[in-house]
Coordinates of C-alpha atoms in Angstrom, one line a residue:
V1 CA -13.7 1.4 9.6
N2 CA -14.9 4.9 10.3
A3 CA -13.0 7.7 8.5
A4 CA -12.8 11.4 8.0
Y5 CA -10.5 13.2 5.6
G6 CA -9.6 16.5 4.2
I7 CA -7.6 17.8 1.2
W8 CA -6.0 21.2 0.6
N9 CA -4.9 22.2 -2.9
Q10 CA -2.8 25.3 -3.6
V11 CA -1.5 26.7 -6.9
F12 CA 1.6 28.7 -6.6
P13 CA 3.4 31.0 -9.1
R14 CA 6.0 29.6 -11.5
G15 CA 4.2 26.3 -12.2
F16 CA 4.1 24.8 -8.7
N17 CA 1.0 23.0 -7.4
M18 CA 0.7 21.4 -4.0
Q19 CA -1.9 19.1 -2.6
A20 CA -1.8 18.0 1.1
G21 CA -4.3 15.6 2.8
L22 CA -5.0 13.9 6.0
R23 CA -7.2 10.9 6.6
A24 CA -8.1 9.8 10.1
E25 CA -9.4 6.2 10.5
Q26 CA -10.8 4.3 13.4
T27 CA -10.6 0.5 13.0
I28 CA -13.0 -1.6 15.1
R29 CA -12.6 -5.4 14.8
N30 CA -14.5 -8.0 16.8
I31 CA -13.8 -11.7 16.2
E32 CA -16.2 -14.2 17.8
Q33 CA -15.8 -17.8 16.8
G34 CA -17.2 -20.4 19.2
T35 CA -15.5 -19.8 22.5
F36 CA -12.7 -17.6 20.9
K37 CA -13.1 -13.8 21.2
N38 CA -10.7 -11.1 20.1
S39 CA -11.4 -7.3 19.9
T40 CA -9.3 -4.4 18.4
N41 CA -10.1 -0.7 18.4
F42 CA -7.5 1.8 17.2
I43 CA -7.1 5.2 15.4
D44 CA -4.6 6.0 12.7
L45 CA -3.6 9.1 10.8
F46 CA -2.6 8.9 7.1
P47 CA -1.0 12.1 5.6
T48 CA -0.4 12.7 1.9
L49 CA 1.7 15.3 0.1
H50 CA 2.0 15.9 -3.7
I51 CA 4.1 18.6 -5.2
L52 CA 4.0 19.2 -8.9
K53 CA 6.3 21.5 -10.9
K54 CA 5.5 22.2 -14.6
L55 CA 8.8 22.5 -16.3
S56 CA 7.3 23.6 -19.6
N57 CA 4.0 23.0 -21.5
E58 CA 5.1 19.4 -22.2
Q59 CA 7.0 18.4 -19.1
E60 CA 6.3 18.1 -15.4
L61 CA 8.1 16.8 -12.3
K62 CA 6.2 15.4 -9.3
A63 CA 7.2 14.4 -5.8
S64 CA 4.8 12.5 -3.6
Y65 CA 4.6 11.0 -0.1
S66 CA 1.7 8.9 1.3
R67 CA 1.1 6.7 4.3
R68 CA -1.2 3.7 3.8
I69 CA -2.5 0.8 5.7
N70 CA -3.0 -2.8 4.6
R71 CA -5.3 -4.6 7.1
P72 CA -5.2 -8.4 7.5
N73 CA -8.1 -10.2 5.8
P74 CA -10.4 -12.5 7.9
G75 CA -8.6 -15.7 6.7
N76 CA -5.3 -14.4 8.0
L77 CA -6.9 -13.8 11.4
N78 CA -8.7 -17.1 11.8
P79 CA -6.9 -19.1 14.5
F80 CA -8.5 -22.4 13.6
P81 CA -6.5 -24.5 11.1
S82 CA -7.8 -25.3 7.6
Y83 CA -7.8 -29.1 7.0
N84 CA -8.2 -29.0 3.2
D85 CA -4.9 -30.8 3.0
P86 CA -4.1 -32.9 6.1
L87 CA -0.4 -32.6 5.6
N88 CA -0.3 -28.9 5.1
L89 CA -2.4 -26.9 7.6
V90 CA -2.9 -23.1 7.4
R91 CA -3.8 -21.2 10.5
G92 CA -4.4 -17.5 10.9
N93 CA -3.2 -15.3 13.7
P94 CA -5.9 -13.2 15.5
N95 CA -3.1 -10.9 17.0
L96 CA -1.9 -10.0 13.5
K97 CA -1.5 -6.2 13.1
P98 CA -1.9 -4.2 9.9
E99 CA 1.0 -3.3 7.7
Y100 CA 1.8 0.4 7.5
I101 CA 3.3 1.6 4.2
N102 CA 5.3 4.8 3.8
S103 CA 5.4 5.5 0.0
Y104 CA 7.8 8.0 -1.7
E105 CA 7.6 8.7 -5.4
L106 CA 9.4 11.0 -7.8
S107 CA 7.9 11.2 -11.3
Y108 CA 8.8 12.8 -14.6
A109 CA 6.3 13.2 -17.5
K110 CA 7.0 14.4 -21.1
N111 CA 4.2 14.9 -23.7
W112 CA 4.6 15.2 -27.4
T113 CA 1.8 15.5 -30.0
K114 CA 1.3 11.8 -30.4
H115 CA 3.6 10.4 -27.7
S116 CA 4.0 10.5 -24.0
L117 CA 6.7 9.2 -21.6
F118 CA 6.3 8.7 -17.9
A119 CA 9.1 7.7 -15.5
T120 CA 8.6 7.0 -11.8
G121 CA 11.1 6.0 -9.1
Y122 CA 9.6 4.8 -5.9
L123 CA 10.5 3.6 -2.4
R124 CA 8.0 1.8 -0.2
Q125 CA 8.8 1.1 3.5
I126 CA 6.6 -1.4 5.2
E127 CA 6.3 -1.5 8.9
G128 CA 4.9 -4.6 10.5
S129 CA 5.4 -6.6 7.3
T130 CA 3.1 -9.7 7.2
Q131 CA 4.7 -12.9 6.1
R132 CA 3.8 -16.6 6.1
I133 CA 5.8 -18.7 8.5
R134 CA 6.0 -22.4 7.8
N135 CA 6.9 -25.0 10.4
V136 CA 7.3 -28.7 9.7
D137 CA 6.8 -31.2 12.6
S138 CA 9.8 -33.6 12.3
T139 CA 7.8 -36.5 13.8
S140 CA 4.6 -36.3 11.8
G141 CA 5.8 -34.5 8.7
I142 CA 2.8 -32.1 8.9
S143 CA 3.6 -28.5 8.0
T144 CA 1.7 -25.6 9.6
T145 CA 1.7 -22.2 7.9
E146 CA 0.8 -19.2 10.1
F147 CA 0.9 -15.5 9.5
A148 CA 3.1 -13.1 11.5
N149 CA 4.2 -9.5 11.6
V150 CA 7.9 -10.1 11.0
G151 CA 9.2 -6.5 11.0
Y152 CA 10.3 -4.3 8.2
A153 CA 10.4 -4.5 4.4
R154 CA 11.6 -2.1 1.7
N155 CA 10.6 -2.1 -2.0
T156 CA 12.2 0.1 -4.5
G157 CA 11.8 0.3 -8.2
I158 CA 11.4 2.3 -11.4
E159 CA 8.4 2.3 -13.7
L160 CA 8.7 3.4 -17.3
I161 CA 5.5 3.9 -19.4
A162 CA 5.5 5.1 -23.0
K163 CA 2.3 5.9 -24.8
N164 CA 2.4 6.2 -28.6
E165 CA -0.2 6.8 -31.3
L166 CA 1.1 4.7 -34.1
F167 CA -2.0 4.7 -36.3
K168 CA -4.9 7.1 -36.5
W169 CA -7.4 4.2 -36.1

C-alpha cells in the first residue's frame, strides 16, 4: 500500500475549528500460489472532515465524516480450502474486494472539575460488505464456508462515556 495524505486545520472566530484531510492510497496485491495467480492494482481517495464548536469553556459539539477501507486479509483471499475439519471446509475468495466505510459522527462533550461526559451518535455505511457464506452439500453433509461481498450494511449507535474522579488516590 502506497499512500500520501494532507491535512488542513483552520481556527475560525466564535469557537469554530475545522480540520479537513485527504488520503490517496494505491493498493497493489499479487497472489501466487502454485499455478494460481491473481493481481490487483487500484487507487482510492479517503476524505475526512471534522468541525468542532466550543459552546462554552466546558462544552463542545463535534461533527465528523470519514471514508475508510477494510481490506480482506490473506486467509479470506486464499482459494484453497482448509482441511482442519473434514466436514467443515473454509475457502477464501481471491476476487474479494475491500469494504468501504462512510462514517458519520455527532459528539457532545461536557467537562466539570472532576467529571466528564461524552455522548456520540454514529452512522456507518459499508459498501461491499464482506460476509461468510455457508453451503452444505446435501449428499455428503460437508459444509463449505466462503467469503463474498454481499452488498451494503448499515450500523448505527450511541456511545455514552462518563469519567469521574471519585477518590483523590
